[in-house]
C-alpha cells in the first residue's frame, strides 16, 4: 500500500478537522479552498458537513483526476500551491491537511495563500511538526522532508502577512497516525518509523527519524492581516 493511501484511509482521520472547523468558525456558505487535497477525501468531507462552496487543489494531476471521478459534486483544480489560478481575495478560508510540509517553496505558497484569501480570514493548518532543534532535518522520507517546527511555520506565515490566531500541539493525532499506519503495514506502532524509512526512504538513510526528531503534530490558525 502506498504511504499516501495508508494515511488517507486511517481511522478517525477527520476528527481533528471537525474540531478545528468549529474553532475557525467558517460560515457554511463561505468559499473554502483545500490546498493539497490529494484524491479529494478532505474536500468531500467538508461538503458532507454542509460547506457549500469548496474547491480542492493539488499539483498531482492523477490525484485530481481520481478526486473528480470519486466526488463529482466538488470542484477540483490541478495547480501548484505557489501559483494558484484564482483572483485575489477569492476565498474566506484555506485548509491544509498535512500538505504544507511537503511543499517546496513554502514562502511562495504562503504568499499565494495571502493573495487569494480575503483580509481578516483564516488559514487552518494541520501538519507534522518537529522540535526546534530538528526543524531542518531531512529524514529521507519524501512526505516528511519538509517538516518544520511550529515556530518555523509561524515565521513563514508571518512573513507573508499572517498573524497566528491560535496553535496547539496535537500529539494524540500523531500517536493515532502511528497506530493506524502500524495496523496498515502489520508492524507495532513503535516500529512504524523504521518500517517507513526502510520501505519509502531514500538509500543511505540509517537513523530512525521518528525516534530522533521528536516528531509531533500541530494545529495552527493563521489570520490574514
PDB file of C-alpha atoms in Angstrom:
ATOM      1  CA  UNK A   1       0.000   0.000   0.000  1.00  0.00           C
ATOM      2  CA  UNK A   2       1.313   3.444  -0.905  1.00  0.00           C
ATOM      3  CA  UNK A   3       2.093   5.660   2.073  1.00  0.00           C
ATOM      4  CA  UNK A   4      -0.390   8.341   0.977  1.00  0.00           C
ATOM      5  CA  UNK A   5      -3.134   5.720   0.623  1.00  0.00           C
ATOM      6  CA  UNK A   6      -2.441   4.381   4.108  1.00  0.00           C
ATOM      7  CA  UNK A   7      -2.526   7.903   5.506  1.00  0.00           C
ATOM      8  CA  UNK A   8      -5.787   8.729   3.723  1.00  0.00           C
ATOM      9  CA  UNK A   9      -7.534   5.583   4.947  1.00  0.00           C
ATOM     10  CA  UNK A  10      -6.655   5.917   8.615  1.00  0.00           C
ATOM     11  CA  UNK A  11      -9.490   5.618  11.100  1.00  0.00           C
ATOM     12  CA  UNK A  12     -10.872   8.856  12.520  1.00  0.00           C
ATOM     13  CA  UNK A  13      -8.951  10.949  10.025  1.00  0.00           C
ATOM     14  CA  UNK A  14     -11.307  13.939  10.174  1.00  0.00           C
ATOM     15  CA  UNK A  15     -11.973  14.223  13.921  1.00  0.00           C
ATOM     16  CA  UNK A  16      -9.323  16.913  14.377  1.00  0.00           C
ATOM     17  CA  UNK A  17     -10.566  18.731  11.274  1.00  0.00           C
ATOM     18  CA  UNK A  18     -14.101  18.834  12.643  1.00  0.00           C
ATOM     19  CA  UNK A  19     -12.916  20.270  15.968  1.00  0.00           C
ATOM     20  CA  UNK A  20     -10.777  22.851  14.221  1.00  0.00           C
ATOM     21  CA  UNK A  21     -13.574  23.933  11.908  1.00  0.00           C
ATOM     22  CA  UNK A  22     -15.632  24.773  14.982  1.00  0.00           C
ATOM     23  CA  UNK A  23     -12.761  26.893  16.290  1.00  0.00           C
ATOM     24  CA  UNK A  24     -12.273  28.624  12.937  1.00  0.00           C
ATOM     25  CA  UNK A  25     -15.952  29.487  12.616  1.00  0.00           C
ATOM     26  CA  UNK A  26     -16.117  29.387   8.830  1.00  0.00           C
ATOM     27  CA  UNK A  27     -19.685  30.117   7.647  1.00  0.00           C
ATOM     28  CA  UNK A  28     -21.247  27.214   5.751  1.00  0.00           C
ATOM     29  CA  UNK A  29     -21.568  29.357   2.635  1.00  0.00           C
ATOM     30  CA  UNK A  30     -18.008  30.698   2.787  1.00  0.00           C
ATOM     31  CA  UNK A  31     -15.824  29.891  -0.238  1.00  0.00           C
ATOM     32  CA  UNK A  32     -13.223  27.459   1.103  1.00  0.00           C
ATOM     33  CA  UNK A  33     -10.035  26.213  -0.533  1.00  0.00           C
ATOM     34  CA  UNK A  34      -8.264  22.996   0.433  1.00  0.00           C
ATOM     35  CA  UNK A  35      -4.672  23.140  -0.799  1.00  0.00           C
ATOM     36  CA  UNK A  36      -3.040  19.744  -1.220  1.00  0.00           C
ATOM     37  CA  UNK A  37      -6.324  17.880  -1.428  1.00  0.00           C
ATOM     38  CA  UNK A  38      -4.778  14.745  -3.000  1.00  0.00           C
ATOM     39  CA  UNK A  39      -7.609  12.411  -4.022  1.00  0.00           C
ATOM     40  CA  UNK A  40     -10.276  14.657  -2.544  1.00  0.00           C
ATOM     41  CA  UNK A  41     -11.471  12.983   0.637  1.00  0.00           C
ATOM     42  CA  UNK A  42     -10.979  16.075   2.797  1.00  0.00           C
ATOM     43  CA  UNK A  43     -12.774  18.399   0.390  1.00  0.00           C
ATOM     44  CA  UNK A  44     -15.609  15.905   0.047  1.00  0.00           C
ATOM     45  CA  UNK A  45     -15.876  15.671   3.842  1.00  0.00           C
ATOM     46  CA  UNK A  46     -16.211  19.448   4.035  1.00  0.00           C
ATOM     47  CA  UNK A  47     -19.072  19.243   1.548  1.00  0.00           C
ATOM     48  CA  UNK A  48     -20.689  16.469   3.604  1.00  0.00           C
ATOM     49  CA  UNK A  49     -20.516  18.725   6.656  1.00  0.00           C
ATOM     50  CA  UNK A  50     -22.593  21.309   4.800  1.00  0.00           C
ATOM     51  CA  UNK A  51     -19.970  23.663   3.375  1.00  0.00           C
ATOM     52  CA  UNK A  52     -21.472  24.617   0.051  1.00  0.00           C
ATOM     53  CA  UNK A  53     -18.565  26.261  -1.777  1.00  0.00           C
ATOM     54  CA  UNK A  54     -15.496  24.018  -1.556  1.00  0.00           C
ATOM     55  CA  UNK A  55     -12.580  23.884  -4.006  1.00  0.00           C
ATOM     56  CA  UNK A  56      -9.776  21.344  -3.761  1.00  0.00           C
ATOM     57  CA  UNK A  57      -6.355  21.958  -5.310  1.00  0.00           C
ATOM     58  CA  UNK A  58      -3.431  19.615  -5.821  1.00  0.00           C
ATOM     59  CA  UNK A  59      -0.349  19.640  -8.040  1.00  0.00           C
ATOM     60  CA  UNK A  60      -0.750  15.918  -8.830  1.00  0.00           C
ATOM     61  CA  UNK A  61      -2.874  15.629 -11.992  1.00  0.00           C
ATOM     62  CA  UNK A  62      -3.540  11.917 -11.447  1.00  0.00           C
ATOM     63  CA  UNK A  63      -4.781  12.567  -7.895  1.00  0.00           C
ATOM     64  CA  UNK A  64      -7.076  15.332  -9.140  1.00  0.00           C
ATOM     65  CA  UNK A  65      -8.467  13.020 -11.846  1.00  0.00           C
ATOM     66  CA  UNK A  66      -9.284  10.454  -9.151  1.00  0.00           C
ATOM     67  CA  UNK A  67     -10.871  13.129  -6.964  1.00  0.00           C
ATOM     68  CA  UNK A  68     -13.112  14.310  -9.801  1.00  0.00           C
ATOM     69  CA  UNK A  69     -14.201  10.748 -10.543  1.00  0.00           C
ATOM     70  CA  UNK A  70     -14.953   9.895  -6.895  1.00  0.00           C
ATOM     71  CA  UNK A  71     -16.553  13.187  -5.884  1.00  0.00           C
ATOM     72  CA  UNK A  72     -18.205  14.805  -8.928  1.00  0.00           C
ATOM     73  CA  UNK A  73     -20.107  17.288  -6.767  1.00  0.00           C
ATOM     74  CA  UNK A  74     -16.941  19.035  -5.583  1.00  0.00           C
ATOM     75  CA  UNK A  75     -14.752  21.397  -7.612  1.00  0.00           C
ATOM     76  CA  UNK A  76     -11.174  20.174  -8.073  1.00  0.00           C
ATOM     77  CA  UNK A  77      -8.351  22.067  -9.793  1.00  0.00           C
ATOM     78  CA  UNK A  78      -4.863  20.863 -10.691  1.00  0.00           C
ATOM     79  CA  UNK A  79      -2.494  23.660  -9.692  1.00  0.00           C
ATOM     80  CA  UNK A  80       0.737  24.480  -7.868  1.00  0.00           C
ATOM     81  CA  UNK A  81       0.260  25.977  -4.394  1.00  0.00           C
ATOM     82  CA  UNK A  82       2.919  28.536  -5.317  1.00  0.00           C
ATOM     83  CA  UNK A  83       0.882  29.812  -8.268  1.00  0.00           C
ATOM     84  CA  UNK A  84      -2.832  29.462  -7.579  1.00  0.00           C
ATOM     85  CA  UNK A  85      -5.167  30.200 -10.528  1.00  0.00           C
ATOM     86  CA  UNK A  86      -7.608  32.328  -8.523  1.00  0.00           C
ATOM     87  CA  UNK A  87      -8.266  36.055  -8.222  1.00  0.00           C
ATOM     88  CA  UNK A  88      -7.144  37.986  -5.164  1.00  0.00           C
ATOM     89  CA  UNK A  89      -9.497  37.649  -2.213  1.00  0.00           C
ATOM     90  CA  UNK A  90     -11.419  34.723  -3.724  1.00  0.00           C
ATOM     91  CA  UNK A  91     -11.650  32.675  -0.516  1.00  0.00           C
ATOM     92  CA  UNK A  92     -12.716  33.121   3.094  1.00  0.00           C
ATOM     93  CA  UNK A  93     -10.883  30.082   4.382  1.00  0.00           C
ATOM     94  CA  UNK A  94      -7.922  27.911   3.369  1.00  0.00           C
ATOM     95  CA  UNK A  95      -7.435  24.421   4.760  1.00  0.00           C
ATOM     96  CA  UNK A  96      -4.221  22.401   4.691  1.00  0.00           C
ATOM     97  CA  UNK A  97      -4.324  18.816   5.921  1.00  0.00           C
ATOM     98  CA  UNK A  98      -0.737  17.528   6.302  1.00  0.00           C
ATOM     99  CA  UNK A  99       0.049  19.210   2.976  1.00  0.00           C
ATOM    100  CA  UNK A 100       2.061  22.361   3.711  1.00  0.00           C
ATOM    101  CA  UNK A 101       5.116  20.477   4.978  1.00  0.00           C
ATOM    102  CA  UNK A 102       5.606  18.736   1.616  1.00  0.00           C
ATOM    103  CA  UNK A 103       5.592  21.942  -0.452  1.00  0.00           C
ATOM    104  CA  UNK A 104       8.887  23.097  -1.937  1.00  0.00           C
ATOM    105  CA  UNK A 105       8.933  26.862  -1.675  1.00  0.00           C
ATOM    106  CA  UNK A 106       6.825  27.385   1.429  1.00  0.00           C
ATOM    107  CA  UNK A 107       7.390  31.155   1.402  1.00  0.00           C
ATOM    108  CA  UNK A 108       5.949  31.435  -2.105  1.00  0.00           C
ATOM    109  CA  UNK A 109       2.984  29.249  -1.176  1.00  0.00           C
ATOM    110  CA  UNK A 110       2.215  31.296   1.951  1.00  0.00           C
ATOM    111  CA  UNK A 111       2.275  34.497  -0.124  1.00  0.00           C
ATOM    112  CA  UNK A 112      -0.184  32.932  -2.552  1.00  0.00           C
ATOM    113  CA  UNK A 113      -2.444  31.961   0.342  1.00  0.00           C
ATOM    114  CA  UNK A 114      -2.371  35.594   1.473  1.00  0.00           C
ATOM    115  CA  UNK A 115      -3.182  36.793  -2.036  1.00  0.00           C
ATOM    116  CA  UNK A 116      -6.226  34.581  -2.624  1.00  0.00           C
ATOM    117  CA  UNK A 117      -7.554  34.895   0.934  1.00  0.00           C
ATOM    118  CA  UNK A 118      -9.772  37.851   1.813  1.00  0.00           C
ATOM    119  CA  UNK A 119      -8.376  40.092   4.601  1.00  0.00           C
ATOM    120  CA  UNK A 120      -9.390  39.025   8.089  1.00  0.00           C
ATOM    121  CA  UNK A 121      -9.960  35.380   7.167  1.00  0.00           C
ATOM    122  CA  UNK A 122      -8.062  32.268   8.191  1.00  0.00           C
ATOM    123  CA  UNK A 123      -5.723  29.525   7.095  1.00  0.00           C
ATOM    124  CA  UNK A 124      -6.274  26.304   9.046  1.00  0.00           C
ATOM    125  CA  UNK A 125      -3.083  24.267   9.117  1.00  0.00           C
ATOM    126  CA  UNK A 126      -2.794  20.693  10.376  1.00  0.00           C
ATOM    127  CA  UNK A 127       0.625  19.158   9.892  1.00  0.00           C
ATOM    128  CA  UNK A 128       3.562  17.233  11.256  1.00  0.00           C
ATOM    129  CA  UNK A 129       5.968  19.371  13.261  1.00  0.00           C
ATOM    130  CA  UNK A 130       9.461  18.825  14.618  1.00  0.00           C
ATOM    131  CA  UNK A 131      11.178  20.107  17.742  1.00  0.00           C
ATOM    132  CA  UNK A 132      13.036  23.380  17.059  1.00  0.00           C
ATOM    133  CA  UNK A 133      16.485  21.818  17.047  1.00  0.00           C
ATOM    134  CA  UNK A 134      15.368  19.379  14.366  1.00  0.00           C
ATOM    135  CA  UNK A 135      13.440  21.828  12.211  1.00  0.00           C
ATOM    136  CA  UNK A 136      15.615  21.294   9.149  1.00  0.00           C
ATOM    137  CA  UNK A 137      16.163  17.548   9.479  1.00  0.00           C
ATOM    138  CA  UNK A 138      15.946  15.711   6.154  1.00  0.00           C
ATOM    139  CA  UNK A 139      14.734  12.219   7.046  1.00  0.00           C
ATOM    140  CA  UNK A 140      14.922  10.768   3.560  1.00  0.00           C
ATOM    141  CA  UNK A 141      11.161  10.166   3.532  1.00  0.00           C
ATOM    142  CA  UNK A 142       9.567  12.236   0.745  1.00  0.00           C
ATOM    143  CA  UNK A 143       6.416  13.152   2.687  1.00  0.00           C
ATOM    144  CA  UNK A 144       8.410  14.322   5.739  1.00  0.00           C
ATOM    145  CA  UNK A 145      11.445  16.055   4.240  1.00  0.00           C
ATOM    146  CA  UNK A 146       9.848  19.487   4.537  1.00  0.00           C
ATOM    147  CA  UNK A 147       8.602  19.255   8.123  1.00  0.00           C
ATOM    148  CA  UNK A 148       9.258  22.432  10.144  1.00  0.00           C
ATOM    149  CA  UNK A 149       8.880  23.332  13.793  1.00  0.00           C
ATOM    150  CA  UNK A 150       5.768  25.249  14.826  1.00  0.00           C
ATOM    151  CA  UNK A 151       8.000  28.309  15.156  1.00  0.00           C
ATOM    152  CA  UNK A 152       9.151  27.701  11.603  1.00  0.00           C
ATOM    153  CA  UNK A 153       5.581  27.629  10.307  1.00  0.00           C
ATOM    154  CA  UNK A 154       4.821  30.830  12.246  1.00  0.00           C
ATOM    155  CA  UNK A 155       7.811  32.546  10.663  1.00  0.00           C
ATOM    156  CA  UNK A 156       6.817  31.552   7.131  1.00  0.00           C
ATOM    157  CA  UNK A 157       3.231  32.738   7.505  1.00  0.00           C
ATOM    158  CA  UNK A 158       4.245  35.833   9.449  1.00  0.00           C
ATOM    159  CA  UNK A 159       6.491  36.926   6.593  1.00  0.00           C
ATOM    160  CA  UNK A 160       3.534  36.523   4.217  1.00  0.00           C
ATOM    161  CA  UNK A 161       1.276  38.853   6.209  1.00  0.00           C
ATOM    162  CA  UNK A 162      -0.440  36.500   8.644  1.00  0.00           C
ATOM    163  CA  UNK A 163      -0.663  36.502  12.412  1.00  0.00           C
ATOM    164  CA  UNK A 164      -1.028  33.298  14.391  1.00  0.00           C
ATOM    165  CA  UNK A 165      -4.517  33.371  15.910  1.00  0.00           C
ATOM    166  CA  UNK A 166      -4.056  30.152  17.892  1.00  0.00           C
ATOM    167  CA  UNK A 167      -1.996  26.997  17.920  1.00  0.00           C
ATOM    168  CA  UNK A 168      -1.796  23.694  19.742  1.00  0.00           C
ATOM    169  CA  UNK A 169       0.322  20.595  19.722  1.00  0.00           C
ATOM    170  CA  UNK A 170      -1.836  17.595  18.824  1.00  0.00           C
ATOM    171  CA  UNK A 171       0.384  14.732  19.907  1.00  0.00           C
ATOM    172  CA  UNK A 172      -2.615  12.436  20.232  1.00  0.00           C
ATOM    173  CA  UNK A 173      -3.180  12.840  16.499  1.00  0.00           C
ATOM    174  CA  UNK A 174       0.410  11.816  15.839  1.00  0.00           C
ATOM    175  CA  UNK A 175       0.003   8.710  18.007  1.00  0.00           C
ATOM    176  CA  UNK A 176      -3.239   7.889  16.191  1.00  0.00           C
ATOM    177  CA  UNK A 177      -1.460   8.154  12.847  1.00  0.00           C
ATOM    178  CA  UNK A 178       1.343   5.878  14.048  1.00  0.00           C
ATOM    179  CA  UNK A 179      -1.146   3.290  15.307  1.00  0.00           C
ATOM    180  CA  UNK A 180      -3.136   3.414  12.086  1.00  0.00           C
ATOM    181  CA  UNK A 181      -0.039   3.028   9.909  1.00  0.00           C
ATOM    182  CA  UNK A 182       1.188   0.210  12.118  1.00  0.00           C
ATOM    183  CA  UNK A 183      -2.086  -1.623  11.554  1.00  0.00           C
ATOM    184  CA  UNK A 184      -1.969  -0.960   7.799  1.00  0.00           C
ATOM    185  CA  UNK A 185       1.538  -2.404   7.479  1.00  0.00           C
ATOM    186  CA  UNK A 186       1.310  -5.093  10.156  1.00  0.00           C
ATOM    187  CA  UNK A 187       4.026  -3.683  12.435  1.00  0.00           C
ATOM    188  CA  UNK A 188       3.909  -2.430  16.063  1.00  0.00           C
ATOM    189  CA  UNK A 189       3.333   1.339  16.324  1.00  0.00           C
ATOM    190  CA  UNK A 190       6.792   1.722  17.876  1.00  0.00           C
ATOM    191  CA  UNK A 191       8.318   0.236  14.715  1.00  0.00           C
ATOM    192  CA  UNK A 192       6.358   2.361  12.229  1.00  0.00           C
ATOM    193  CA  UNK A 193       9.174   4.875  11.767  1.00  0.00           C
ATOM    194  CA  UNK A 194      11.751   2.224  10.949  1.00  0.00           C
ATOM    195  CA  UNK A 195       9.338   0.473   8.616  1.00  0.00           C
ATOM    196  CA  UNK A 196       8.514   3.654   6.691  1.00  0.00           C
ATOM    197  CA  UNK A 197      12.200   4.524   6.349  1.00  0.00           C
ATOM    198  CA  UNK A 198      13.003   1.049   5.025  1.00  0.00           C
ATOM    199  CA  UNK A 199      10.012   0.933   2.672  1.00  0.00           C
ATOM    200  CA  UNK A 200       9.829   4.500   1.407  1.00  0.00           C
ATOM    201  CA  UNK A 201      13.028   6.309   2.399  1.00  0.00           C
ATOM    202  CA  UNK A 202      15.986   7.121   0.212  1.00  0.00           C
ATOM    203  CA  UNK A 203      19.017   4.836   0.131  1.00  0.00           C
ATOM    204  CA  UNK A 204      21.650   5.675   2.675  1.00  0.00           C
ATOM    205  CA  UNK A 205      19.368   6.811   5.488  1.00  0.00           C
ATOM    206  CA  UNK A 206      20.015   4.779   8.649  1.00  0.00           C
ATOM    207  CA  UNK A 207      18.927   6.701  11.768  1.00  0.00           C
ATOM    208  CA  UNK A 208      15.347   6.205  12.896  1.00  0.00           C
ATOM    209  CA  UNK A 209      13.817   9.604  12.071  1.00  0.00           C
ATOM    210  CA  UNK A 210      10.754   9.089  14.250  1.00  0.00           C
ATOM    211  CA  UNK A 211      12.862   8.305  17.318  1.00  0.00           C
ATOM    212  CA  UNK A 212      15.352  11.145  16.943  1.00  0.00           C
ATOM    213  CA  UNK A 213      13.406  14.151  15.716  1.00  0.00           C
ATOM    214  CA  UNK A 214      10.720  14.120  18.398  1.00  0.00           C
ATOM    215  CA  UNK A 215       8.152  14.450  15.673  1.00  0.00           C
ATOM    216  CA  UNK A 216       4.663  15.586  16.644  1.00  0.00           C
ATOM    217  CA  UNK A 217       1.525  17.012  15.032  1.00  0.00           C
ATOM    218  CA  UNK A 218       0.137  20.527  15.247  1.00  0.00           C
ATOM    219  CA  UNK A 219      -2.939  22.640  14.679  1.00  0.00           C
ATOM    220  CA  UNK A 220      -2.390  26.290  13.755  1.00  0.00           C
ATOM    221  CA  UNK A 221      -4.760  29.066  12.678  1.00  0.00           C
ATOM    222  CA  UNK A 222      -3.277  31.980  10.762  1.00  0.00           C
ATOM    223  CA  UNK A 223      -5.281  35.172  10.263  1.00  0.00           C
ATOM    224  CA  UNK A 224      -4.771  37.284   7.151  1.00  0.00           C
ATOM    225  CA  UNK A 225      -4.000  40.855   8.228  1.00  0.00           C
TER     226      UNK A 225
END
